[in-house]
mmCIF file of C-alpha atoms and ligand atoms in Angstrom:
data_model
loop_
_atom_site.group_PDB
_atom_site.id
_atom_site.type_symbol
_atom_site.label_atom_id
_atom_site.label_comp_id
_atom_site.label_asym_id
_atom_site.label_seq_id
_atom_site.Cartn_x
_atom_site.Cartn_y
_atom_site.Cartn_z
ATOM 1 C CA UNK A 25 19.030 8.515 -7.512
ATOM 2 C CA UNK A 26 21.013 5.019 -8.026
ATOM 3 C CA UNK A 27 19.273 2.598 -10.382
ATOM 4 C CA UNK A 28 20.728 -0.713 -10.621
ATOM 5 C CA UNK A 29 19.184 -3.134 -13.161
ATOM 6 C CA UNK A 30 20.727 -6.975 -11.862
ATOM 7 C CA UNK A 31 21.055 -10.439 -13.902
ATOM 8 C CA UNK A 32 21.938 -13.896 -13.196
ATOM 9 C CA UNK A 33 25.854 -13.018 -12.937
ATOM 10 C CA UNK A 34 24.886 -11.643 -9.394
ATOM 11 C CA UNK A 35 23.691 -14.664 -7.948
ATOM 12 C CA UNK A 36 26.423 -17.084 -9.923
ATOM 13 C CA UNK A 37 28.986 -16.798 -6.558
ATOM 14 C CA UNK A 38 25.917 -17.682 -4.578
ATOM 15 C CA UNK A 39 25.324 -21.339 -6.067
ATOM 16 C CA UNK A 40 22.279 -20.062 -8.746
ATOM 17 C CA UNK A 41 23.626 -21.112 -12.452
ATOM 18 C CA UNK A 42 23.317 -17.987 -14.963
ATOM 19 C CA UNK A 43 21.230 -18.851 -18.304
ATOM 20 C CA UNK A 44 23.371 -18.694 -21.207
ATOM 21 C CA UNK A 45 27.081 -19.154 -19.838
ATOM 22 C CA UNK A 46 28.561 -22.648 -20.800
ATOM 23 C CA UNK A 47 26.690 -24.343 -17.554
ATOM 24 C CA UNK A 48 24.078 -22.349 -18.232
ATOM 25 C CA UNK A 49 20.117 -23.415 -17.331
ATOM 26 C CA UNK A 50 19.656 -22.850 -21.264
ATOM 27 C CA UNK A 51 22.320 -25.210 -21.998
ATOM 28 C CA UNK A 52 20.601 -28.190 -20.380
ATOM 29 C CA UNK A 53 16.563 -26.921 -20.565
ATOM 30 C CA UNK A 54 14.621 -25.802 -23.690
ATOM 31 C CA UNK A 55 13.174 -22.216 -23.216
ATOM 32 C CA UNK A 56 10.249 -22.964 -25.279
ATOM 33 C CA UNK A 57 9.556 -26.049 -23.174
ATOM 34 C CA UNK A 58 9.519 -24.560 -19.737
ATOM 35 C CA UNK A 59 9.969 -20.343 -20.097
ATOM 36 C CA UNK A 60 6.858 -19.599 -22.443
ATOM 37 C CA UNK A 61 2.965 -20.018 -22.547
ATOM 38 C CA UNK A 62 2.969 -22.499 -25.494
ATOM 39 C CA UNK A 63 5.107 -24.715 -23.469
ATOM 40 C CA UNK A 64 3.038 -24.347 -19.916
ATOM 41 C CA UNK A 65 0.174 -25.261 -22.279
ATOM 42 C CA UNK A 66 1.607 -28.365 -23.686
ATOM 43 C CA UNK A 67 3.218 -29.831 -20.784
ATOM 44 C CA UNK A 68 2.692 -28.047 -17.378
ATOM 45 C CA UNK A 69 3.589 -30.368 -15.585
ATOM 46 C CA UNK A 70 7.209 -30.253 -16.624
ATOM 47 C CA UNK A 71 7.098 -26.706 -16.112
ATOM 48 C CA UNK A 72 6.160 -27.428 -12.148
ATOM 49 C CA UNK A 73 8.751 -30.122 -11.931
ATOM 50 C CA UNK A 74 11.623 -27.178 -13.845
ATOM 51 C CA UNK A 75 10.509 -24.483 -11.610
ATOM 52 C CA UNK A 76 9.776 -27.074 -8.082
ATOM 53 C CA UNK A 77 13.880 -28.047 -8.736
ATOM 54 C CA UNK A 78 14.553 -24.378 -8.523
ATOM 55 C CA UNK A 79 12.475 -23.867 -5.635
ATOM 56 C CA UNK A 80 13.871 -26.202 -3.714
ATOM 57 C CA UNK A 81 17.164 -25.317 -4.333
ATOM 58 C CA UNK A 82 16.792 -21.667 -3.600
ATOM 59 C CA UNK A 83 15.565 -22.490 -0.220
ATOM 60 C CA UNK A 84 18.327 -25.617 0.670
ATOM 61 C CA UNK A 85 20.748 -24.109 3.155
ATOM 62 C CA UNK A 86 23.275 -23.507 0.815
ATOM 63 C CA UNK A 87 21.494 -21.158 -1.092
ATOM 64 C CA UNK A 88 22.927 -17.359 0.545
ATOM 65 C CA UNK A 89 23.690 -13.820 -0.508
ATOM 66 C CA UNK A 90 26.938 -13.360 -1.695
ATOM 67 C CA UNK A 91 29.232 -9.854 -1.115
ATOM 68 C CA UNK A 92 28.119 -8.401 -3.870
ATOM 69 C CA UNK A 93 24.084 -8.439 -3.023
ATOM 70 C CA UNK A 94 25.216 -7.100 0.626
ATOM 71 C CA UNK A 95 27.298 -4.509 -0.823
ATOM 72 C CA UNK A 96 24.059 -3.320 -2.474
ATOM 73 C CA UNK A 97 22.078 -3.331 0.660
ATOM 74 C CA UNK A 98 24.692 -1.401 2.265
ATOM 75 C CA UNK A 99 24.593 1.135 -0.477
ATOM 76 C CA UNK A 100 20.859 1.521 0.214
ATOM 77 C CA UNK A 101 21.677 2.021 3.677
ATOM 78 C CA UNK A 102 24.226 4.396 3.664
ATOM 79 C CA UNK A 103 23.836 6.359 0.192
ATOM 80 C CA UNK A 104 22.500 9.701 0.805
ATOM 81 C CA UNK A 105 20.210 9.327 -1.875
ATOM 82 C CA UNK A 106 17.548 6.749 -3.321
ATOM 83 C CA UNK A 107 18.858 3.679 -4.847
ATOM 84 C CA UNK A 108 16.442 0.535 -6.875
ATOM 85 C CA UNK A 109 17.215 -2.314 -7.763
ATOM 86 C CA UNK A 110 15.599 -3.791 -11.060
ATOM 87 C CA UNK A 111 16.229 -7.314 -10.550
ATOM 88 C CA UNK A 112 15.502 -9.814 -14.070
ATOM 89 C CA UNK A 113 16.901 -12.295 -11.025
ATOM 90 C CA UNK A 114 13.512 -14.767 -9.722
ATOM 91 C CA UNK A 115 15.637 -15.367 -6.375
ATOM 92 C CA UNK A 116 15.000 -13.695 -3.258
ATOM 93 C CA UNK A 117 18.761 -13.297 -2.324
ATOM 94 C CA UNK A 118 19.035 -9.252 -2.824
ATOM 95 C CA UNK A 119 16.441 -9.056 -0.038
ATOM 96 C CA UNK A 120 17.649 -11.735 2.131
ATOM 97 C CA UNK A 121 21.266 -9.429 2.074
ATOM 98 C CA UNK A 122 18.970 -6.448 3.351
ATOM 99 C CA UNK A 123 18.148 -4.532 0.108
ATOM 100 C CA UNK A 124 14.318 -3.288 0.934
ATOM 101 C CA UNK A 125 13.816 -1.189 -2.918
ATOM 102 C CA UNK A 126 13.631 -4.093 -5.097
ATOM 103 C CA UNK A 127 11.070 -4.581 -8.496
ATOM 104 C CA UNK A 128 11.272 -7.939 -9.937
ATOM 105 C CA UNK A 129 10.369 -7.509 -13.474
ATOM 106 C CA UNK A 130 10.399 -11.213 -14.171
ATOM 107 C CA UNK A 131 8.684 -12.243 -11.012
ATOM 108 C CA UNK A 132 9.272 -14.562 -8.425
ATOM 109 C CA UNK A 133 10.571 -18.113 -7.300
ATOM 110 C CA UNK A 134 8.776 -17.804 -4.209
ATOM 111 C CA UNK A 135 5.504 -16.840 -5.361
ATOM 112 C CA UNK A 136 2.705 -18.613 -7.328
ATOM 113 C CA UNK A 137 -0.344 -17.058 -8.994
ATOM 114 C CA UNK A 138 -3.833 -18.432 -9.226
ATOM 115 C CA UNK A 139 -5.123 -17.990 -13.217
ATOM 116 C CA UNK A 140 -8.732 -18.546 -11.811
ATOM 117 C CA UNK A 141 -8.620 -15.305 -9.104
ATOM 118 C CA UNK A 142 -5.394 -13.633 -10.113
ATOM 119 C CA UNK A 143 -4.400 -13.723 -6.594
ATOM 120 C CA UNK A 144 -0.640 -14.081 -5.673
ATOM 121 C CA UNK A 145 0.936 -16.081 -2.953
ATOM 122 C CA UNK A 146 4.207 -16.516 -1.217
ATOM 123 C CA UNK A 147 4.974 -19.911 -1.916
ATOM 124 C CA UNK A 148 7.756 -22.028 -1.175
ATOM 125 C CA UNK A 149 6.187 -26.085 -1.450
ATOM 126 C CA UNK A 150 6.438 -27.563 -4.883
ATOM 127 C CA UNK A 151 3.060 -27.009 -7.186
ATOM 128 C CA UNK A 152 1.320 -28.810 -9.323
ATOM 129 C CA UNK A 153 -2.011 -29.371 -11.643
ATOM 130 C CA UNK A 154 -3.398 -30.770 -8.619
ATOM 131 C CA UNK A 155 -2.221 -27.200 -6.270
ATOM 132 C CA UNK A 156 -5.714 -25.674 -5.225
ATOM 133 C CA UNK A 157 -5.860 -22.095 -4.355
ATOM 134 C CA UNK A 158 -5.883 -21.031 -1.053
ATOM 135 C CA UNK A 159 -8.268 -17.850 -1.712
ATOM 136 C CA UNK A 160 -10.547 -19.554 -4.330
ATOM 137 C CA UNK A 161 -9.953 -22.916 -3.803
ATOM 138 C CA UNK A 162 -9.481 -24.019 -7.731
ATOM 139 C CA UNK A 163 -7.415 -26.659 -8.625
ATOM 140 C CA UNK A 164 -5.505 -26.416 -11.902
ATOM 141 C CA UNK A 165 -4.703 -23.055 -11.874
ATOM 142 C CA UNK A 166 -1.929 -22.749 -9.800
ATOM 143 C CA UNK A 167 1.273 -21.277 -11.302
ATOM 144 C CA UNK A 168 4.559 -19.460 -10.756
ATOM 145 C CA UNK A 169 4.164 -15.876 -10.520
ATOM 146 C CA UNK A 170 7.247 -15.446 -12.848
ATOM 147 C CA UNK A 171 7.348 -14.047 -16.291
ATOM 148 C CA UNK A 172 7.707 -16.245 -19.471
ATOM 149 C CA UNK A 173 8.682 -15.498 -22.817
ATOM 150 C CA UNK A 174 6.296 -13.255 -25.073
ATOM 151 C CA UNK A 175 4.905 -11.933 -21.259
ATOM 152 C CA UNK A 176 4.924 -9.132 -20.244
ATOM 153 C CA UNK A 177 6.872 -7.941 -17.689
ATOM 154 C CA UNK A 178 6.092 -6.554 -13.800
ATOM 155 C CA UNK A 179 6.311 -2.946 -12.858
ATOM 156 C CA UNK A 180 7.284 -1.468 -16.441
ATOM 157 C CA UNK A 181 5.860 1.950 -15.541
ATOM 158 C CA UNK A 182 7.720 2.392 -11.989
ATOM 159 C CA UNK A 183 10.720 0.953 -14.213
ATOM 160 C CA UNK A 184 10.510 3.720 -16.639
ATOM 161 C CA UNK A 185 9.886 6.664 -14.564
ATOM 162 C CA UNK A 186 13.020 5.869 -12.893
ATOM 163 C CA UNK A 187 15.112 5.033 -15.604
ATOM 164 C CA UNK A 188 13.969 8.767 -16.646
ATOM 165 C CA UNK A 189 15.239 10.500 -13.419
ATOM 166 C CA UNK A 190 18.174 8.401 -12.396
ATOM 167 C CA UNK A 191 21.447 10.312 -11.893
ATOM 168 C CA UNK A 192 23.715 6.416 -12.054
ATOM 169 C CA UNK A 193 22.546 3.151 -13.866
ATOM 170 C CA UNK A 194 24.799 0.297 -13.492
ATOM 171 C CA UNK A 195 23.809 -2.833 -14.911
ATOM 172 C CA UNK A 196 25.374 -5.590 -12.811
ATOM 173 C CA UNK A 197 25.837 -9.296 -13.885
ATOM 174 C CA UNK A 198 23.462 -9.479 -17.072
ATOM 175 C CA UNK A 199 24.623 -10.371 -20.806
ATOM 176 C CA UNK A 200 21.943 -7.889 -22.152
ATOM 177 C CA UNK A 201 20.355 -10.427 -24.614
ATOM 178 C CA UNK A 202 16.877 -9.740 -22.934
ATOM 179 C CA UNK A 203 14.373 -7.305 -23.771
ATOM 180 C CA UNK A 204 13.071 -4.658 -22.550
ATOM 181 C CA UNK A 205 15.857 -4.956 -20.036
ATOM 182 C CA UNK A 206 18.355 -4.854 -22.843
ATOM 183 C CA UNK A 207 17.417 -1.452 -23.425
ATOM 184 C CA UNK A 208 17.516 -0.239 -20.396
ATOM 185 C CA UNK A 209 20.907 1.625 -19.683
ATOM 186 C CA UNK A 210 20.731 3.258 -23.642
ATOM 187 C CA UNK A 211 17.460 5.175 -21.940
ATOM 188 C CA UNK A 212 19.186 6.282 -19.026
ATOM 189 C CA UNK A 213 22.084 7.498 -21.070
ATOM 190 C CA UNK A 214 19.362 9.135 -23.635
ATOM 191 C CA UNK A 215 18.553 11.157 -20.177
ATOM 192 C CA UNK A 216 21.970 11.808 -19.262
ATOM 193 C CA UNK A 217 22.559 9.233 -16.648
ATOM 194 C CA UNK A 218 26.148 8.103 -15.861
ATOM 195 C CA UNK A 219 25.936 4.443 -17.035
ATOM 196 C CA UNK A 220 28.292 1.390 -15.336
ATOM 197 C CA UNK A 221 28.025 -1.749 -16.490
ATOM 198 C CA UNK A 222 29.896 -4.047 -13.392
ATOM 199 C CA UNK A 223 30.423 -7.508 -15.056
ATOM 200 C CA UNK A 224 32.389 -11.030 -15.233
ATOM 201 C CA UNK A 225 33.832 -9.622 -18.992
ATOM 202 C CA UNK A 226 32.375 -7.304 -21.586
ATOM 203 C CA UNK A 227 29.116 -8.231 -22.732
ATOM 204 C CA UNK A 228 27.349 -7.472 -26.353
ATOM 205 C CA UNK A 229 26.035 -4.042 -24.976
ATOM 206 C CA UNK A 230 29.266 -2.430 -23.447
ATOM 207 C CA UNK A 231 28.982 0.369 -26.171
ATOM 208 C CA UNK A 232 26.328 1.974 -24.128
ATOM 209 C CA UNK A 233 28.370 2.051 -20.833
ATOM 210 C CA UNK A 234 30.453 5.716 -20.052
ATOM 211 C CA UNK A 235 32.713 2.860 -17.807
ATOM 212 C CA UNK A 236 32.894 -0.253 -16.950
ATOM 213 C CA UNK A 237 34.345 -2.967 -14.179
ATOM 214 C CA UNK A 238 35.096 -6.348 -14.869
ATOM 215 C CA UNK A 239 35.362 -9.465 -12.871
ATOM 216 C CA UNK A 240 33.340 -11.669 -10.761
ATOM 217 C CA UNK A 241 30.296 -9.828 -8.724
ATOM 218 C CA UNK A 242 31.242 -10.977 -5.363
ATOM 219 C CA UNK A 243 34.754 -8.445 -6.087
ATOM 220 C CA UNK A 244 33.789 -5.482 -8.204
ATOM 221 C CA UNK A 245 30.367 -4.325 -6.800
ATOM 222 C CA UNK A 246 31.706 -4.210 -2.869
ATOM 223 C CA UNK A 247 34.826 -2.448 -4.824
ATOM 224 C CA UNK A 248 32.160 0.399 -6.218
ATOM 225 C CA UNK A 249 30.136 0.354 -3.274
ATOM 226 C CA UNK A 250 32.987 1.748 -1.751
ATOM 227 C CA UNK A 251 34.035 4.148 -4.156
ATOM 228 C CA UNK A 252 30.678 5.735 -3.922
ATOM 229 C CA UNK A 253 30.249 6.269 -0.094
ATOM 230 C CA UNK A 254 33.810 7.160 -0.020
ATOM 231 C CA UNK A 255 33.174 9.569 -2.595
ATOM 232 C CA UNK A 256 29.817 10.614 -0.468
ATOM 233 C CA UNK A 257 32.124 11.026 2.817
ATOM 234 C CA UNK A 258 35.134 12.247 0.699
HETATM 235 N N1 LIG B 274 30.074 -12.085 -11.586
HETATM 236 C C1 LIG B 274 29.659 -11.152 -12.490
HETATM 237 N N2 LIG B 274 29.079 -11.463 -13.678
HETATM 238 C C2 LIG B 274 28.926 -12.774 -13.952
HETATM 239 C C3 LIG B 274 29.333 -13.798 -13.076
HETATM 240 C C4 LIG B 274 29.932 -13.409 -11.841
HETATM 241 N N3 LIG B 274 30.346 -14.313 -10.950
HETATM 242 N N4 LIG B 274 29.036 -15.005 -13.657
HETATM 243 C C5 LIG B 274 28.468 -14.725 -14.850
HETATM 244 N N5 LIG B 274 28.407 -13.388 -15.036
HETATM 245 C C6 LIG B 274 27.832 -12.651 -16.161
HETATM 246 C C7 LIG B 274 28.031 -13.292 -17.511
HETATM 247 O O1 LIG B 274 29.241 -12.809 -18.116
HETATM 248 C C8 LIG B 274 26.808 -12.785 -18.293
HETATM 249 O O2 LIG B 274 27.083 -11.551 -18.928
HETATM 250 O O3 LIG B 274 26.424 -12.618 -15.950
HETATM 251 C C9 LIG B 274 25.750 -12.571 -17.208
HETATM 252 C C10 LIG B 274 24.651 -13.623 -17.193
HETATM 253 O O4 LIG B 274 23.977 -13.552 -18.426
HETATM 254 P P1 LIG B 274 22.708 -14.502 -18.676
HETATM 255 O O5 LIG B 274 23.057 -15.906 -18.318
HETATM 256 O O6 LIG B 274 22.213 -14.188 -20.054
HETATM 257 O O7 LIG B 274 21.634 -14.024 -17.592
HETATM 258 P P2 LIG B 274 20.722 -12.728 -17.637
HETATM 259 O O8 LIG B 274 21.403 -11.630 -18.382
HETATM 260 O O9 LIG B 274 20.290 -12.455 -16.243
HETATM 261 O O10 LIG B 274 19.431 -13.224 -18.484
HETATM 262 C C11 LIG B 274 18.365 -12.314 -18.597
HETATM 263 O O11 LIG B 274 17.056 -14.024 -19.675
HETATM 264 O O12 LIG B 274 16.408 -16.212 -19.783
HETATM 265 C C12 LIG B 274 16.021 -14.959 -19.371
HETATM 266 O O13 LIG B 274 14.481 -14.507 -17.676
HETATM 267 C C13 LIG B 274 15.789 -14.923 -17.890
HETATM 268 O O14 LIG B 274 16.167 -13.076 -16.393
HETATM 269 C C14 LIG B 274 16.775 -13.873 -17.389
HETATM 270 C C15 LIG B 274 17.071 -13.062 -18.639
#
């Protein structure tokens, strides 16, 4: 089993700005302000207008998989064994390549989450204070299903059990300053995993990586792609 755990540097080639790069979304946005509970309390409607900019962006025709997220779907395909993707990403791009094994830890763009019923809904129109539910029918309630600051993340048990039995991690396009994802690949080493970290230039964690591959996404990941279904057919 293949585990790949995937950050912002995966969708940079595809038009989505990374977080803490020079350009980054944390350059020109306060976290506290629009990425935690205290700051959805204070204002929410700036966090709707942060989050509707994003939306709308994802979904303008620009907005497409690059090589890299269809080399991963064509690992998927072709691998003889299971492969995941962990995906910190909130973008929708590693299934619009093909990729069907996909957990997003920190949620999603394209969904939005009723506090009144819990229930979650694809969503792609902006929201608002004024959004009502379309199961309960609340107004006020209506936010994205994506995970803030101090929240916890999605699917942490399915995420674990993996980490535990995978073979490979590789850790593709994150700078590791996030936990629990941080933490990740040191696990799967603990359990004797081959790690790979596949990224633009060494990050903060590359201690924990057996190897590594730098350079942008869109190059290196179709590169090992190959070099593991070669290896498979080899
Ligand atoms: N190809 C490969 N890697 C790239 C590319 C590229 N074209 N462009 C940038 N990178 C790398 C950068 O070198 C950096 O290591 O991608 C990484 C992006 O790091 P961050 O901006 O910190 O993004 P990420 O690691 O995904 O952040 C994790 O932090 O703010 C939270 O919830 C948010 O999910 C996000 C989490």
């Amino acid at each position: 089993m293949i585990v790949i755990l995937t950050g912002a540097g995966i969708s940079q080639e595809s038009g989505i700005p990374t977080f803490r790069s020079a350009d980054g979304l944390w350059q020109n946005e306060e976290i506290d302000a629009v990425a935690t509970p205290r700051g959805y309390a204070r204002d929410p409607d700036r966090v709707h207008r942060f989050y509707n900019a994003r939306r709308r962006e994802l979904l303008s025709a620009g907005m497409r998989p690059n090589p890299a997220h269809k080399a991963l779907a064509r690992l998927e395909r072709e691998y003889e064994g299971r492969v995941l993707i962990i995906t910190q990403n909130i973008d929708n791009l590693h299934e619009r390549a093909g990729s069907l094994n996909v957990l997003h830890m920190h949620g999603e763009l394209l969904k939005a989450r009723c506090e009144n019923c819990c229930a979650v809904h694809q969503w792609e129109a902006d929201l608002g204070r004024e959004t009502s539910c379309p199961r309960c029918d609340e107004h006020g309630g209506m936010r994205p299903h994506i995970v803030w600051f101090q929240e916890m993340p999605f699917h942490m048990e399915e995420i674990e059990t993996a980490i535990m039995r995978c073979r490979t991690f590789v850790s593709i396009g994150t700078s590791g300053n996030v936990y629990p994802a941080a933490s990740f690949a040191g696990m799967a080493r603990a359990n004797g995993a081959m790690t790979l970290e596949l990224n633009l230039e060494p990050t903060q964690g590359q201690h924990v990586f057996h190897n590594s591959m730098h350079g942008p996404a869109s190059k290196v990941v179709p590169q090992w792609v190959d070099s593991v279904l070669f290896k498979k057919m080899g």
